[in-house]
JSON list of C-alpha atoms in Angstrom, two decimals:
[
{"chain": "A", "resi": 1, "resn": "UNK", "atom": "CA", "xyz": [-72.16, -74.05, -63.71]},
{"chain": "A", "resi": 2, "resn": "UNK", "atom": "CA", "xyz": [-72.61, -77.82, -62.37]},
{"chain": "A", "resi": 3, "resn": "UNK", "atom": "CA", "xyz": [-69.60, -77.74, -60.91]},
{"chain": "A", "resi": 4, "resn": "UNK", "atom": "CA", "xyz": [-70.67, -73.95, -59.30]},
{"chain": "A", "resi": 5, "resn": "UNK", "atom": "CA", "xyz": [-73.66, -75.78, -57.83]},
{"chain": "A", "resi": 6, "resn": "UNK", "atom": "CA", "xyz": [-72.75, -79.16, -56.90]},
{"chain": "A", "resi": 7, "resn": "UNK", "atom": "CA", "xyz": [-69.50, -77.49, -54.83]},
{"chain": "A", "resi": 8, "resn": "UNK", "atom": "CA", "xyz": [-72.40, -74.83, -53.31]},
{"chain": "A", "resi": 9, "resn": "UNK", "atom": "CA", "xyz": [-74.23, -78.02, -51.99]},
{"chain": "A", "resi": 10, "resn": "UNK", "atom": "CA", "xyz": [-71.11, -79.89, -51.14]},
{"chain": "A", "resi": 11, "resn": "UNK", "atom": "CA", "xyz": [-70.30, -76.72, -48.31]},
{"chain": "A", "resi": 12, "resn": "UNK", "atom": "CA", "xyz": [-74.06, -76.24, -47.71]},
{"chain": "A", "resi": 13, "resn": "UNK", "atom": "CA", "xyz": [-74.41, -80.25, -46.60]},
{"chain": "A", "resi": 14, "resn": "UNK", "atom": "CA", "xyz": [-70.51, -79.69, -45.20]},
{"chain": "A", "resi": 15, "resn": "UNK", "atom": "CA", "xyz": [-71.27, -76.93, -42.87]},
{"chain": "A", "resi": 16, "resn": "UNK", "atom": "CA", "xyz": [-74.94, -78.56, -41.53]},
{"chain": "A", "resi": 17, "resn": "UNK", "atom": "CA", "xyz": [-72.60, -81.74, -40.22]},
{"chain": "A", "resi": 18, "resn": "UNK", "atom": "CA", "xyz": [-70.71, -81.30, -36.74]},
{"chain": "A", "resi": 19, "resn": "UNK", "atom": "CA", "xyz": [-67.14, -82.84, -37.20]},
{"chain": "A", "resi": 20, "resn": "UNK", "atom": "CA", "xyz": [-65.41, -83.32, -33.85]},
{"chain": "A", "resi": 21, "resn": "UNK", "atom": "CA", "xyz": [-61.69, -84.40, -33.73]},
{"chain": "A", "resi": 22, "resn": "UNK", "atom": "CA", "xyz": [-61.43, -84.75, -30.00]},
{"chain": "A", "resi": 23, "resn": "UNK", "atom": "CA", "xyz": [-63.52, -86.35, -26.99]},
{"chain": "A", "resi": 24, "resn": "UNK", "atom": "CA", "xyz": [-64.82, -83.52, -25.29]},
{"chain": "A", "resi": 25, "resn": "UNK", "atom": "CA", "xyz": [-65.04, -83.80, -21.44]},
{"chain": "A", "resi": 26, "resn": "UNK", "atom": "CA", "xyz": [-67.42, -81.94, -18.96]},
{"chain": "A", "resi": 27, "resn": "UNK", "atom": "CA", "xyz": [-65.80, -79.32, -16.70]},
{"chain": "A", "resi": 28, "resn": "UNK", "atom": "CA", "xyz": [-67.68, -79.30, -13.23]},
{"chain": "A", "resi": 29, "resn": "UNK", "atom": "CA", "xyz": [-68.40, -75.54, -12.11]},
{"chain": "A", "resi": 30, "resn": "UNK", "atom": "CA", "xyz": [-68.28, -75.47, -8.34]},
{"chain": "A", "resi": 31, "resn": "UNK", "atom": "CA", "xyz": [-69.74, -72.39, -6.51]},
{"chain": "A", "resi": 32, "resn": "UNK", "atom": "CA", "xyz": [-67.03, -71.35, -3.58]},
{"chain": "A", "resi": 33, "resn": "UNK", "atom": "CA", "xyz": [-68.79, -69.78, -0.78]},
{"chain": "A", "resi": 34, "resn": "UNK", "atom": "CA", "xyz": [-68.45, -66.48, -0.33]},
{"chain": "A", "resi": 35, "resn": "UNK", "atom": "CA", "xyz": [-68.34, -66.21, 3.19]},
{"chain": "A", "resi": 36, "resn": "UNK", "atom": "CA", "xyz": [-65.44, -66.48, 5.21]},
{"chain": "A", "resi": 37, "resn": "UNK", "atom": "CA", "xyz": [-65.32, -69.88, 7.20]},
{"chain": "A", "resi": 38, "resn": "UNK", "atom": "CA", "xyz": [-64.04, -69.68, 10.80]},
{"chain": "A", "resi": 39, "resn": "UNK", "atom": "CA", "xyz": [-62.35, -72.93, 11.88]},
{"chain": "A", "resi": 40, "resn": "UNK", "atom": "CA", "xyz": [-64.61, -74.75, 14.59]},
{"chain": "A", "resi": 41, "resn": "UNK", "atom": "CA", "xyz": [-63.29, -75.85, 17.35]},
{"chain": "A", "resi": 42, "resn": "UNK", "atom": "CA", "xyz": [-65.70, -77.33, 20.04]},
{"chain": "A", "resi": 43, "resn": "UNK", "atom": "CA", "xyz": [-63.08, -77.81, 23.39]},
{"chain": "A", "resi": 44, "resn": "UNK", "atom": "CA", "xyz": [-63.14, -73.79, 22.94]},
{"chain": "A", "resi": 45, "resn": "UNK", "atom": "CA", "xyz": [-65.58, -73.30, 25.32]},
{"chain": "A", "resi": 46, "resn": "UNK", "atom": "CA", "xyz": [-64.58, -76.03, 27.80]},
{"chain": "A", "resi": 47, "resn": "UNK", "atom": "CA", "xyz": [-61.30, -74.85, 27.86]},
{"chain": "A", "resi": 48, "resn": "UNK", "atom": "CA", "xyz": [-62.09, -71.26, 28.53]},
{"chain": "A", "resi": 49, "resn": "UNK", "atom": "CA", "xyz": [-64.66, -72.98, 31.43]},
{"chain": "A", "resi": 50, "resn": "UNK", "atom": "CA", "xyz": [-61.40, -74.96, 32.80]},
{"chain": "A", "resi": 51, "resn": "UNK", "atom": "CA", "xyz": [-59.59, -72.11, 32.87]},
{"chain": "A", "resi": 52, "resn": "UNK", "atom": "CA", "xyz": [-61.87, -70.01, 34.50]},
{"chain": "A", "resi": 53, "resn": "UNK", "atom": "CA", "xyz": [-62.34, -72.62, 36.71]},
{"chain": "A", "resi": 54, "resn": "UNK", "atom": "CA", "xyz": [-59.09, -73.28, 37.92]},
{"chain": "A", "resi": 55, "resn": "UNK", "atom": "CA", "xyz": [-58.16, -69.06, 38.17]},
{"chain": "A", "resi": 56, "resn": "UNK", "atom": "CA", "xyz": [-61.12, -66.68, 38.04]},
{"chain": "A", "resi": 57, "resn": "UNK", "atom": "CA", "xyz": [-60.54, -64.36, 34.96]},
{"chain": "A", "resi": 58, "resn": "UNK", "atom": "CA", "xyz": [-58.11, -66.62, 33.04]},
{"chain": "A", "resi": 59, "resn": "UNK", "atom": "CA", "xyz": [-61.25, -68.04, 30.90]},
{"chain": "A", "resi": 60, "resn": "UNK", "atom": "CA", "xyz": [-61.75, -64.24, 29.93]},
{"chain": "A", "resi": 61, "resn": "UNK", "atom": "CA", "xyz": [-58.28, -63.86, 29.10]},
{"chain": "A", "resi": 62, "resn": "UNK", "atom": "CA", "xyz": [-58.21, -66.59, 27.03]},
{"chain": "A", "resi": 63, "resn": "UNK", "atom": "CA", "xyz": [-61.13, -65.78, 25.01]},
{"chain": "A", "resi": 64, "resn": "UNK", "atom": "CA", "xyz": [-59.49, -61.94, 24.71]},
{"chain": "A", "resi": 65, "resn": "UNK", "atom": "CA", "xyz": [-62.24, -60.00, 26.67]},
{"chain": "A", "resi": 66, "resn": "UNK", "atom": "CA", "xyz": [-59.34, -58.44, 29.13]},
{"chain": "A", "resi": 67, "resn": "UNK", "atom": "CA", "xyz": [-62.00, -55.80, 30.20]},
{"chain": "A", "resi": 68, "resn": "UNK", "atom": "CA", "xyz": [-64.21, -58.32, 31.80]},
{"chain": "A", "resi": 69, "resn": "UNK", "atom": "CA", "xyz": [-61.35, -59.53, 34.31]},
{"chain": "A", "resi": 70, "resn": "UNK", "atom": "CA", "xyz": [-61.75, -56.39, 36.82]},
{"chain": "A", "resi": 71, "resn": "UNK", "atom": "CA", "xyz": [-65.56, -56.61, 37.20]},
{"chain": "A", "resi": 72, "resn": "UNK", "atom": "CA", "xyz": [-64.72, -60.64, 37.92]},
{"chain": "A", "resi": 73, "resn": "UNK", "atom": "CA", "xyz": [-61.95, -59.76, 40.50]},
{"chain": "A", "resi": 74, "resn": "UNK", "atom": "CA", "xyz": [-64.85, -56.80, 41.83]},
{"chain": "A", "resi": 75, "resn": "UNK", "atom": "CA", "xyz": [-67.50, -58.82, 42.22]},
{"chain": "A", "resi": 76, "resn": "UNK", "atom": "CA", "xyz": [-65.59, -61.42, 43.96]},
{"chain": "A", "resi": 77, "resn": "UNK", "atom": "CA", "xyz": [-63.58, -59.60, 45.83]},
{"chain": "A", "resi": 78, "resn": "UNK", "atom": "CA", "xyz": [-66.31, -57.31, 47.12]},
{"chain": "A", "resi": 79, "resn": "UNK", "atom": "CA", "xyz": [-68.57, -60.61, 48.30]},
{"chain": "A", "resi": 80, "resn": "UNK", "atom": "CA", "xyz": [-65.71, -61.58, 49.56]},
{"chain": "A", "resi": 81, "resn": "UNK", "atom": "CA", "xyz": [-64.85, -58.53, 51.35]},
{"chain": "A", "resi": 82, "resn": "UNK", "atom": "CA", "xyz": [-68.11, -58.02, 52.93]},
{"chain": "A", "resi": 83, "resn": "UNK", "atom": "CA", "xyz": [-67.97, -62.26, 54.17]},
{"chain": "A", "resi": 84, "resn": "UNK", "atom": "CA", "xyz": [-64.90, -61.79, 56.30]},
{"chain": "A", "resi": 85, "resn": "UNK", "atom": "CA", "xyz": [-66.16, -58.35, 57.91]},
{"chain": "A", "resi": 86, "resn": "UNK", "atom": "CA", "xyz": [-69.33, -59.99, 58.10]},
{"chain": "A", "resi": 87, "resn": "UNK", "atom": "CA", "xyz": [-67.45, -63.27, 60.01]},
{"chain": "A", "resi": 88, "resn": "UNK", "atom": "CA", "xyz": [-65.24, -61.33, 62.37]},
{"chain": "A", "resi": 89, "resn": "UNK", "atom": "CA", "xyz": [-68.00, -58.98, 63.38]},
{"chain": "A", "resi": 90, "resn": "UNK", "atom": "CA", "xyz": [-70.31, -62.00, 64.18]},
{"chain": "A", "resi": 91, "resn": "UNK", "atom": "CA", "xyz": [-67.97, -63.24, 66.45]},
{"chain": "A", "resi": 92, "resn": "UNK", "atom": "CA", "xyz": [-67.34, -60.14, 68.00]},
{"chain": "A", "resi": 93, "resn": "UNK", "atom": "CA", "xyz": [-71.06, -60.27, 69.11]},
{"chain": "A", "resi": 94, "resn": "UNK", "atom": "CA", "xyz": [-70.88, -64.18, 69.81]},
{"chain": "A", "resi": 95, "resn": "UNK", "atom": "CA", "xyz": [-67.75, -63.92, 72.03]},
{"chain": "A", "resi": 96, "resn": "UNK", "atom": "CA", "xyz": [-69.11, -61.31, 73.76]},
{"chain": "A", "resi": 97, "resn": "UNK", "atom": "CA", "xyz": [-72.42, -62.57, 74.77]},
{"chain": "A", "resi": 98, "resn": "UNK", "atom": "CA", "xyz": [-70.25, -65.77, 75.76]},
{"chain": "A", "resi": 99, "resn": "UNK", "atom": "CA", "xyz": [-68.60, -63.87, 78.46]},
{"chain": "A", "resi": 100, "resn": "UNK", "atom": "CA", "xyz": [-71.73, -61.96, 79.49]},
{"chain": "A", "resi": 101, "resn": "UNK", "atom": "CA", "xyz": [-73.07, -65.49, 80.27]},
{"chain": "A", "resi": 102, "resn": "UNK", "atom": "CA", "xyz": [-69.76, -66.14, 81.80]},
{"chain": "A", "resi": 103, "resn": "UNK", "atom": "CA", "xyz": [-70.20, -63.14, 84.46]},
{"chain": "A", "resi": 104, "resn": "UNK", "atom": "CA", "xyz": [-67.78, -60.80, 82.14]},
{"chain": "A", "resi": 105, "resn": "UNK", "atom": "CA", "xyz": [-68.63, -57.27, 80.47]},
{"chain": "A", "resi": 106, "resn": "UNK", "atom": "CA", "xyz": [-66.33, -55.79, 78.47]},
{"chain": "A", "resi": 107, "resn": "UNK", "atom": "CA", "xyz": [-66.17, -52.06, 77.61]},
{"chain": "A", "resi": 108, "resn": "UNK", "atom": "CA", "xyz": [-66.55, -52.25, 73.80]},
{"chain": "A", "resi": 109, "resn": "UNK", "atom": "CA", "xyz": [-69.99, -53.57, 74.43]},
{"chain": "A", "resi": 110, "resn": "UNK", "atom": "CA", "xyz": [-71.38, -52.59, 77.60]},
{"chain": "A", "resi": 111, "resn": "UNK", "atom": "CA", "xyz": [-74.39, -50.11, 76.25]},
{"chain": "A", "resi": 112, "resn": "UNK", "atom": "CA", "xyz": [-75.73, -53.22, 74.30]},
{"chain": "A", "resi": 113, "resn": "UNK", "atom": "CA", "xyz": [-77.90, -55.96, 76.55]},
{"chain": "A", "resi": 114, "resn": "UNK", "atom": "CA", "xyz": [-78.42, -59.73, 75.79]},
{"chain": "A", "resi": 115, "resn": "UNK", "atom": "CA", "xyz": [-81.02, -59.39, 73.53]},
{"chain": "A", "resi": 116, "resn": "UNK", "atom": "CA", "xyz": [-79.05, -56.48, 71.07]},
{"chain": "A", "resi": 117, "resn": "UNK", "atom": "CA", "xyz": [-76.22, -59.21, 71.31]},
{"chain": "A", "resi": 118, "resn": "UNK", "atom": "CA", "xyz": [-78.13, -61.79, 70.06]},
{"chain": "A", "resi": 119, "resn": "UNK", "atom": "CA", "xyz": [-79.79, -59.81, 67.36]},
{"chain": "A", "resi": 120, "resn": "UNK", "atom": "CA", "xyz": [-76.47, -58.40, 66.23]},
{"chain": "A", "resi": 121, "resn": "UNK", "atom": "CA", "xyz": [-75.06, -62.28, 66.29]},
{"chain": "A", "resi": 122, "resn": "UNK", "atom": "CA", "xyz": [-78.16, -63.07, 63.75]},
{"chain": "A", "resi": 123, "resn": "UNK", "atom": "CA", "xyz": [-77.76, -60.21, 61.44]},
{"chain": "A", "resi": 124, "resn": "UNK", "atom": "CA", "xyz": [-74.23, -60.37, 60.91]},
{"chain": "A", "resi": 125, "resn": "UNK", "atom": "CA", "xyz": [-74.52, -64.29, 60.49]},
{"chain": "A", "resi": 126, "resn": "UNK", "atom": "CA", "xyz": [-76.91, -63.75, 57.74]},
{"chain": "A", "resi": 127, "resn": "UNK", "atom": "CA", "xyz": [-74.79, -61.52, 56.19]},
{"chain": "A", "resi": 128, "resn": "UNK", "atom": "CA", "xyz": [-71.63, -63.57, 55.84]},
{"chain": "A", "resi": 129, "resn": "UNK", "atom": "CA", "xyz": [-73.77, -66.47, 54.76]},
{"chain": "A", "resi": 130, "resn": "UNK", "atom": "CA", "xyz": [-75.29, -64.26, 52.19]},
{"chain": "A", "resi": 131, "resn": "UNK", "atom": "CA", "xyz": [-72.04, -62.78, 51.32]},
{"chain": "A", "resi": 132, "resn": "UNK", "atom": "CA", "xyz": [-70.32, -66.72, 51.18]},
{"chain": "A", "resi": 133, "resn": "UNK", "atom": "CA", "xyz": [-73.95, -67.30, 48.28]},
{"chain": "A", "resi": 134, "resn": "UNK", "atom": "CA", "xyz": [-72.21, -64.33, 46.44]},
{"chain": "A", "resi": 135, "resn": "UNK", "atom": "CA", "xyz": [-68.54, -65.10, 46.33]},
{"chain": "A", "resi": 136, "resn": "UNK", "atom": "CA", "xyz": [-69.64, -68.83, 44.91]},
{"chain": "A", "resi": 137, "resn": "UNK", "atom": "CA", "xyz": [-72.33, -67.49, 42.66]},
{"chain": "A", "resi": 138, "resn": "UNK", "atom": "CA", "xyz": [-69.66, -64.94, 41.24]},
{"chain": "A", "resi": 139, "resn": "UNK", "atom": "CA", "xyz": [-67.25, -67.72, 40.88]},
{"chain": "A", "resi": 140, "resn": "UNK", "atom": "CA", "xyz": [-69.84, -69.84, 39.23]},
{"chain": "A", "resi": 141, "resn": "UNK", "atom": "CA", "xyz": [-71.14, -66.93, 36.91]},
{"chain": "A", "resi": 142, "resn": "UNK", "atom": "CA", "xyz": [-67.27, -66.46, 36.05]},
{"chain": "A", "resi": 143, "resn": "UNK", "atom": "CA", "xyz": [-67.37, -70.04, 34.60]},
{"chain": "A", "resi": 144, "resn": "UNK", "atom": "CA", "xyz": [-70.38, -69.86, 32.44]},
{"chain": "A", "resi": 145, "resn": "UNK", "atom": "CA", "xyz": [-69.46, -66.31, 30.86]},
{"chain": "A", "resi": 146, "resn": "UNK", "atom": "CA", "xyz": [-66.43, -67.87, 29.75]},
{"chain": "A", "resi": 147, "resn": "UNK", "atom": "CA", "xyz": [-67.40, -71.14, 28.66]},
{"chain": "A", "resi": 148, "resn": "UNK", "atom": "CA", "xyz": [-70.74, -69.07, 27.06]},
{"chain": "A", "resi": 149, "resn": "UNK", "atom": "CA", "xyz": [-68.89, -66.38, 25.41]},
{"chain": "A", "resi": 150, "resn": "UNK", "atom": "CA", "xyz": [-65.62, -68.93, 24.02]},
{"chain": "A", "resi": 151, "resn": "UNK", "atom": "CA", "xyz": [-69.06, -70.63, 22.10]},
{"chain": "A", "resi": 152, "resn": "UNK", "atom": "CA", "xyz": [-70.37, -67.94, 21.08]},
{"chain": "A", "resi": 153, "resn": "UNK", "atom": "CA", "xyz": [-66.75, -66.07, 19.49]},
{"chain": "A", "resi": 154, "resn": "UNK", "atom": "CA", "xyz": [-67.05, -69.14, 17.11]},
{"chain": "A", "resi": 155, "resn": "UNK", "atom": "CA", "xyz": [-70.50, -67.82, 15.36]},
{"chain": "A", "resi": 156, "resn": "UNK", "atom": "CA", "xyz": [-70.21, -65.94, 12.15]},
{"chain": "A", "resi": 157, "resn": "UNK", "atom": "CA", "xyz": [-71.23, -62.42, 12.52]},
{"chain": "A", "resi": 158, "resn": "UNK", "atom": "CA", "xyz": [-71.58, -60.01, 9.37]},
{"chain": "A", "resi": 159, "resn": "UNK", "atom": "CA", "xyz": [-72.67, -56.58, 8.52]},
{"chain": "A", "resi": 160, "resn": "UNK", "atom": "CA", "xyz": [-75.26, -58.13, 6.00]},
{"chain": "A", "resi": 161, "resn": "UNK", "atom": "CA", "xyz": [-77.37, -59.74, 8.37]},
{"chain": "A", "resi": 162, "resn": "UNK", "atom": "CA", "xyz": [-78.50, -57.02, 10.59]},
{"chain": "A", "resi": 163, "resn": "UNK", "atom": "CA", "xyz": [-82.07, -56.73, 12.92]},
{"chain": "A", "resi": 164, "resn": "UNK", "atom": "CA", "xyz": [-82.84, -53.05, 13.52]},
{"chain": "A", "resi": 165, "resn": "UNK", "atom": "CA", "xyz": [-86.38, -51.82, 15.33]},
{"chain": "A", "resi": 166, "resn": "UNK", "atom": "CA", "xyz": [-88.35, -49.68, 12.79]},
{"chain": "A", "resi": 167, "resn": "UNK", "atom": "CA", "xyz": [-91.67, -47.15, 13.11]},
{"chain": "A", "resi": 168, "resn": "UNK", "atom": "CA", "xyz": [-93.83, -47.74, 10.61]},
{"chain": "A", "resi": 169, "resn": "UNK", "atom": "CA", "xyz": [-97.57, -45.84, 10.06]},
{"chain": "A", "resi": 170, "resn": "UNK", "atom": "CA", "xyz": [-100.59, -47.34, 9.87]},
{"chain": "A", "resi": 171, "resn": "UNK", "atom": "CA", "xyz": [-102.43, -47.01, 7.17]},
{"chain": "A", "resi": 172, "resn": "UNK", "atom": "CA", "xyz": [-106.15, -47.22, 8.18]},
{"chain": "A", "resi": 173, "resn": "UNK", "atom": "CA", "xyz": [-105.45, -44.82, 11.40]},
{"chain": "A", "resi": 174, "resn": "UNK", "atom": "CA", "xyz": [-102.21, -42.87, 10.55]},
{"chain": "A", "resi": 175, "resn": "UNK", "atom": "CA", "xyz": [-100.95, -44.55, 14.11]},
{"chain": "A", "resi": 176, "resn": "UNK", "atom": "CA", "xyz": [-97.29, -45.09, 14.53]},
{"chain": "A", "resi": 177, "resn": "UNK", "atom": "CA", "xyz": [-96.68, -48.27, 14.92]},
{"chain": "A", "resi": 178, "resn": "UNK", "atom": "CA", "xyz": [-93.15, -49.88, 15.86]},
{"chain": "A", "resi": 179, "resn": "UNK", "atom": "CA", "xyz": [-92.02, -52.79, 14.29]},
{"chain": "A", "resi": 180, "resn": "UNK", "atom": "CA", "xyz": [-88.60, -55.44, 13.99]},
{"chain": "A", "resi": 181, "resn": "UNK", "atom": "CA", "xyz": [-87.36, -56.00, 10.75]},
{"chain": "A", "resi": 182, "resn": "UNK", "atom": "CA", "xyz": [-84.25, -58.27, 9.73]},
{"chain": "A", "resi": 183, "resn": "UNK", "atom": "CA", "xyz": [-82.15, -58.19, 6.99]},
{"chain": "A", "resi": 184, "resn": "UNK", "atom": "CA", "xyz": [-80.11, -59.97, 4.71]},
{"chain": "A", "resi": 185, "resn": "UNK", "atom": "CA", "xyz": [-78.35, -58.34, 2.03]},
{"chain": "A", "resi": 186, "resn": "UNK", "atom": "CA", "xyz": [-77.10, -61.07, -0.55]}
]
């Protein structure tokens, strides 16, 4: 029975102990991200601008938004359009009163005086100067869509993160009220 007992404490004092027969080493846990990463690159937008630049549309090509090229070509074509009727019209008019003041009348003309001539010069002059503000304001615009929308491809959009407008009641008056909520589902 000593032997029964002092083999009972000999396991009890055996198991309390922590043997270890190896160095044990730390493992570092590292969290990946769960989102997908899109690679950055920031001469995107400048060389959607460049190209833009140097052909109108190309900067939309480049960036894959084919449907914008048609409205570009549109708008500058129809600015453009409406500057050389604009032009040739206004001379028209100028020439015209230039031979009236000359002692010439031509046909094409002759139920207008000098004063209709003159007005007709001014109007279509501020036309094709308007219409010349257009075609370089379209060309300009061109540029900046591209160069904004290249930087803007390069954000991470997801269905988790979402901003919706939502009608909410009052409590105190039973009003509907409208509200903005965002959300971001983890």
């Amino acid at each position: 029975m000593n032997k029964f007992i002092s083999i009972t404490l000999f396991l009890i004092i055996l198991s309390n102990t922590a043997a270890l027969a190896q160095k044990t080493t730390k493992q570092e846990v590292v969290a990946k991200d769960t989102l997908k990463s899109i690679d950055i690159d920031p001469l995107t937008p400048a060389k959607a601008a460049f190209y833009s630049a140097v052909l109108p549309g190309l900067g939309q090509a480049y960036n894959k938004r084919y449907w914008k090229i048609p409205l570009v070509y549109g708008a500058i074509g129809t600015s453009l359009y409406f500057y050389i009727d604009s032009n040739k019209k206004y001379h028209q008019f100028r020439d015209e009163y230039k031979r009236r003041l000359e002692g010439h009348t031509s046909e094409e003309f002759s139920y207008l005086d000098n004063a209709r001539l003159i007005a007709g010069q001014k109007f279509y002059q501020r036309n094709r100067d308007l219409s010349s503000l257009f075609v370089v304001g379209f060309y300009v615009l061109n540029i900046i869509d591209a160069n904004v929308d290249a930087a803007l491809m390069q954000f991470n959009v997801d269905d988790r993160l979402s901003v919706k407008p939502t009608l909410y009641q009052n409590s105190l008056n039973f009003k509907t009220n409208v509200g903005l909520s965002l959300n971001y589902n983890f």
